[in-house]
Amino acid sequence: MDPLEAIKITFFQECEEQLSELETGLLAMEQGDSDSETINAVFRAVHSIKGGAGAFSLDPLVRFAHVFETTLDDVRAGKLAATNTVVKVMLQAADVLADHVRAARDGGTVEEARSAAQAQTLEALGDPSTASASSVPIFDTPIAPLAPEPQASQDDLMGDMVFTPLTVELSEAPASPVWILKFRAKPSLYAKANDTALLLRELARLGHVELLLDASDLPNLADLDPEGAYLTWVITLTTDRSEADIREVFEFVDGDCDLSLTPRPGEFETDPGPQSAEGPMPFEVAADVLTLIQQAQAITIETPIQPAQRINTSVPQAANTGSAPADSNGAAAAQATIRVDLDRVDRLIDLVGELVINQAMLAQRVAESGVSRSSNIAMGLDDLEHLTRDIQDSVMAIRAQPVKSVFQRMPRLVREVAALTGKQVRLVTEGEGTEVDKTVIECLTDPITHMIRNAIDHGLESTEARVRAGKSPEGMVRLTAAHRSGRIVIEVCDDGKGIDRPLVLQIAIDKGLIDPAASLSDEEIDNLIFMPGFSTASTVSNISGRGVGMDVVKRSIQALGGRITITSRPGLGSTFTLSLPLTLAVLDGMVVSVCEHTLVAPLTAIIESLLPKREDVRAMGPDAHVIAIRDTYTPLIDVGVVLGYRKSPLDPTQGVALLVEGEGGSRAALMVDAIQGQRQVVIKSLEANYRQVESIAAATILGDGRVALILDVDAVVATRRHDKPRHDLKLAAVG
Amino acid sequence: MSDQIHALNRTERELISFRISDQEFCVDIMSVREIRGWTQATPLPRTPSFVRGVINLRGAVLPVIDLGSRLGLQTERPTERHVIIVTRIGEQMVGLLVDAVCDIIAVTDALIQATPDVASDLVDRFVRGIFSLEGRMISLVALDRVLPDLEAEAA
């Protein structure tokens, strides 16, 4: 890949992080957090995006980020109060900024009018007089990439505000002893690849440093030995450390320099320095080594003509470990992450999966060989089993990610839907740190988006209706995530009007979804909204209510091996509860036998299993059967016939029927020979080395090392409609 | 001298030869990952008869093709004496069921003759060329054609 492209990809990844930082910060400000750190974090996010975008010449993004940054700078400087109105505008601006970033990444464009309007609103916040006077003056000014603006010059110089320069006055530490160090490097010091800048920086960590460069020995350029050493530093160090600590800094250059260390000889200014002919030359110590070297070079060359000047010594806060050790440790811990290619993690997971299977096989072989359970071998195997389990858990944890990435998209959605519906909505999120496998995370966004839209559009009442009902005018939608018994449970809860059961029932009857005579429990009525083709919205809005609503959500959740339930209390609100497996790499399965073959049926699809009685099974047509389950006739499908293991169906009384629910809620009873048990199995793809096989979802490897196939229940149920088995049988008979 | 070695390397290749009923075939050694004994395969529903099923290759699901059946030869039920040659075909790993592995042989491209025009379509499709070695006739198998989905594309 083009290296620039690779950097660009990283830039956009970082943009996403910055955008979420930005949103988090703004939301905190909305909640009344006016801490300067929060405002700085917000400013930093926008500033970094602008800086990076400038490097890639993403002009529309830079222009918008610049306007945003300018307004934020006013807030930071205290010129603009972060009132609720201001933060709201900024949240909208953050949305537009996010659009700009995505447009730049995906090659689209952001509606110029919307962007310009938002920029104008932002400018109006910062300076009401200019905004009305001209259209958008900033927009006509092209911004040079990475050019430091006057108002942010300090930050730009420091690279991304990692270091906040802090001026420390000498008078602040009067109690500490003062040491005068005279340090002159010999040529051998440089020859051994030592760097005086690093030594001086080390010294700065010990305490307050005032540094004078004595460059008087520096000869004219013609006489200068490029490998010689001519510089002497006179360092005034205010520190509580011992002499040994100070000497330790120079431990590695011992013998390669002249070092004198004298305690408190009197006032610094009065000390002329014995080698000084033109007077000492102080200069700024900065944390950045490069800066230091650049300045040293500049001064070295300019020494003969430069008058002596005194600059306040700055000790960078970040480098000053003595003053804030807890802070820097905390920051280091939070930053201790690495980016790893997902393929590598997947490979690791595959290998560990193999290890687990191998361990199980080994254990089985040892057990078969008749080794006693208390023998050393068996005990060693037990330890191995524990270790492999631990490794598997740890490896799966690598792929686990907090649901935060999904939850973070929701505040924007809520703002937009609230604006469209004219309702006042507050989103409360809990359990953002709940971790779940990456594959599951990717599948969560759509269902949650749909459920939240639904909660605002259908669940919450209009502001007037809420006031009439004696509720707070602001509706609340609560989004929570939690781990519960090995699954992740996500709840979308609103404090709206609840499900209007009589209306739901009436609509279902009107649409012919249910029998008018049927009597349904409250729960059954609530679940009607998951039926295909059901939509309670009397008018089709562009938010939700196209009639492809909750049944789609339910189906996509089921496809992930999840369940969705609803509880509703009239007048108090509804709660949608999603329960999903923590990973898509393992599956809870029912292990069954069909014609001597072992198959796995996904447990989520199975409603119940039963032993059919002869009188329950009826023939329908030439070779189809139905089974009566509590007076409902359900098609009976012989799995062995569908998979071509046998030609004629098993005698129903000799087997077990699994009542399953397929796509769209259609039910069928699948006949198998026997149930072996329930087991968690690791899903293995068939497509990786072969191709998709009809009626089979995937494969897995059982404890005995054999491959077992996982049934695609939907496909098996669907084959009945296509009449495939009989078609094949006829062909076989003819041929 | 080095030029000669270079030229030799360029034209000579190593092949693994194996036996199916009484005929001898070979594949390029570079496409062979490993050779293992026959283990009972899990049959796949609704697949051509030459697909014996899938086996567990250290955690990966590996399809096993009965090469004899694929080439239209009479094959017996696989026994423990049969061998699976694990080959890489494109991005996929595929096991080939054969009777026995015979030899590793080095041949130069010049020795390989075009497939004689015989009546069988199967020979035409799956044999890339033949050569003679110590009086034995060995056919070079066109590996990229043995998978059934590729056949479907060609048809």
PDB file of C-alpha atoms in Angstrom, chain A residues 354 357 361 597 641-645 684-691 693-694 696 699 701 705-709 725 728, chain B residues 40-48 51 54-63 65 91-94 147-149 152:
ATOM      1  CA  GLU A 354      -7.388 -26.224  18.039  1.00  0.00           C
ATOM      2  CA  ILE A 357     -10.036 -29.630  20.847  1.00  0.00           C
ATOM      3  CA  MET A 361      -9.116 -35.538  22.496  1.00  0.00           C
ATOM      4  CA  HIS A 597     -24.549 -38.972  11.799  1.00  0.00           C
ATOM      5  CA  VAL A 641     -34.541 -37.105   4.310  1.00  0.00           C
ATOM      6  CA  VAL A 642     -33.783 -33.409   3.822  1.00  0.00           C
ATOM      7  CA  LEU A 643     -30.065 -34.078   4.085  1.00  0.00           C
ATOM      8  CA  GLY A 644     -30.304 -37.139   1.872  1.00  0.00           C
ATOM      9  CA  TYR A 645     -29.172 -39.576   4.581  1.00  0.00           C
ATOM     10  CA  LYS A 684     -15.905 -23.572  11.933  1.00  0.00           C
ATOM     11  CA  SER A 685     -16.504 -22.281   8.461  1.00  0.00           C
ATOM     12  CA  LEU A 686     -17.118 -24.733   5.633  1.00  0.00           C
ATOM     13  CA  GLU A 687     -16.584 -22.038   3.043  1.00  0.00           C
ATOM     14  CA  ALA A 688     -12.962 -21.477   4.040  1.00  0.00           C
ATOM     15  CA  ASN A 689     -11.807 -24.677   2.339  1.00  0.00           C
ATOM     16  CA  TYR A 690     -14.876 -25.824   0.473  1.00  0.00           C
ATOM     17  CA  ARG A 691     -18.054 -23.917  -0.199  1.00  0.00           C
ATOM     18  CA  VAL A 693     -23.538 -26.553   1.597  1.00  0.00           C
ATOM     19  CA  GLU A 694     -27.287 -26.467   1.374  1.00  0.00           C
ATOM     20  CA  ILE A 696     -25.848 -26.638   6.613  1.00  0.00           C
ATOM     21  CA  ALA A 699     -19.300 -27.168  10.966  1.00  0.00           C
ATOM     22  CA  ILE A 701     -15.358 -30.298  15.843  1.00  0.00           C
ATOM     23  CA  GLY A 705     -12.050 -35.027  16.905  1.00  0.00           C
ATOM     24  CA  ARG A 706     -14.753 -35.749  14.326  1.00  0.00           C
ATOM     25  CA  VAL A 707     -16.350 -32.980  12.325  1.00  0.00           C
ATOM     26  CA  ALA A 708     -20.058 -32.440  13.005  1.00  0.00           C
ATOM     27  CA  LEU A 709     -22.286 -30.297  10.840  1.00  0.00           C
ATOM     28  CA  PRO A 725     -36.091 -33.692  -1.406  1.00  0.00           C
ATOM     29  CA  ASP A 728     -34.170 -35.437  -5.988  1.00  0.00           C
TER      30      ASP A 728
ATOM     31  CA  GLN B  40     -13.330 -41.419   8.742  1.00  0.00           C
ATOM     32  CA  ALA B  41     -14.810 -38.326   7.060  1.00  0.00           C
ATOM     33  CA  THR B  42     -18.104 -36.688   7.918  1.00  0.00           C
ATOM     34  CA  PRO B  43     -20.201 -36.867   4.734  1.00  0.00           C
ATOM     35  CA  LEU B  44     -21.702 -33.646   3.419  1.00  0.00           C
ATOM     36  CA  PRO B  45     -25.298 -33.727   2.289  1.00  0.00           C
ATOM     37  CA  ARG B  46     -26.127 -33.020  -1.346  1.00  0.00           C
ATOM     38  CA  THR B  47     -22.611 -33.116  -2.704  1.00  0.00           C
ATOM     39  CA  PRO B  48     -21.209 -35.063  -5.654  1.00  0.00           C
ATOM     40  CA  VAL B  51     -16.615 -35.508  -2.258  1.00  0.00           C
ATOM     41  CA  VAL B  54     -14.903 -33.292   5.670  1.00  0.00           C
ATOM     42  CA  ILE B  55     -12.257 -34.157   8.238  1.00  0.00           C
ATOM     43  CA  ASN B  56     -10.684 -32.273  11.114  1.00  0.00           C
ATOM     44  CA  LEU B  57      -7.209 -31.100  10.196  1.00  0.00           C
ATOM     45  CA  ARG B  58      -5.967 -29.665  13.497  1.00  0.00           C
ATOM     46  CA  GLY B  59      -9.042 -27.527  13.951  1.00  0.00           C
ATOM     47  CA  ALA B  60      -9.681 -26.642  10.328  1.00  0.00           C
ATOM     48  CA  VAL B  61     -12.458 -28.303   8.368  1.00  0.00           C
ATOM     49  CA  LEU B  62     -10.859 -29.992   5.362  1.00  0.00           C
ATOM     50  CA  PRO B  63     -12.873 -31.387   2.456  1.00  0.00           C
ATOM     51  CA  ILE B  65     -11.953 -35.459  -2.613  1.00  0.00           C
ATOM     52  CA  GLU B  91      -6.659 -20.105  -1.177  1.00  0.00           C
ATOM     53  CA  GLN B  92      -8.195 -23.404  -0.110  1.00  0.00           C
ATOM     54  CA  MET B  93      -6.821 -26.528   1.516  1.00  0.00           C
ATOM     55  CA  VAL B  94      -8.149 -29.731   0.046  1.00  0.00           C
ATOM     56  CA  LEU B 147     -12.860 -28.919  -6.783  1.00  0.00           C
ATOM     57  CA  PRO B 148     -16.526 -29.217  -7.752  1.00  0.00           C
ATOM     58  CA  ASP B 149     -17.374 -25.494  -7.664  1.00  0.00           C
ATOM     59  CA  ALA B 152     -19.612 -25.716 -12.084  1.00  0.00           C
TER      60      ALA B 152
END
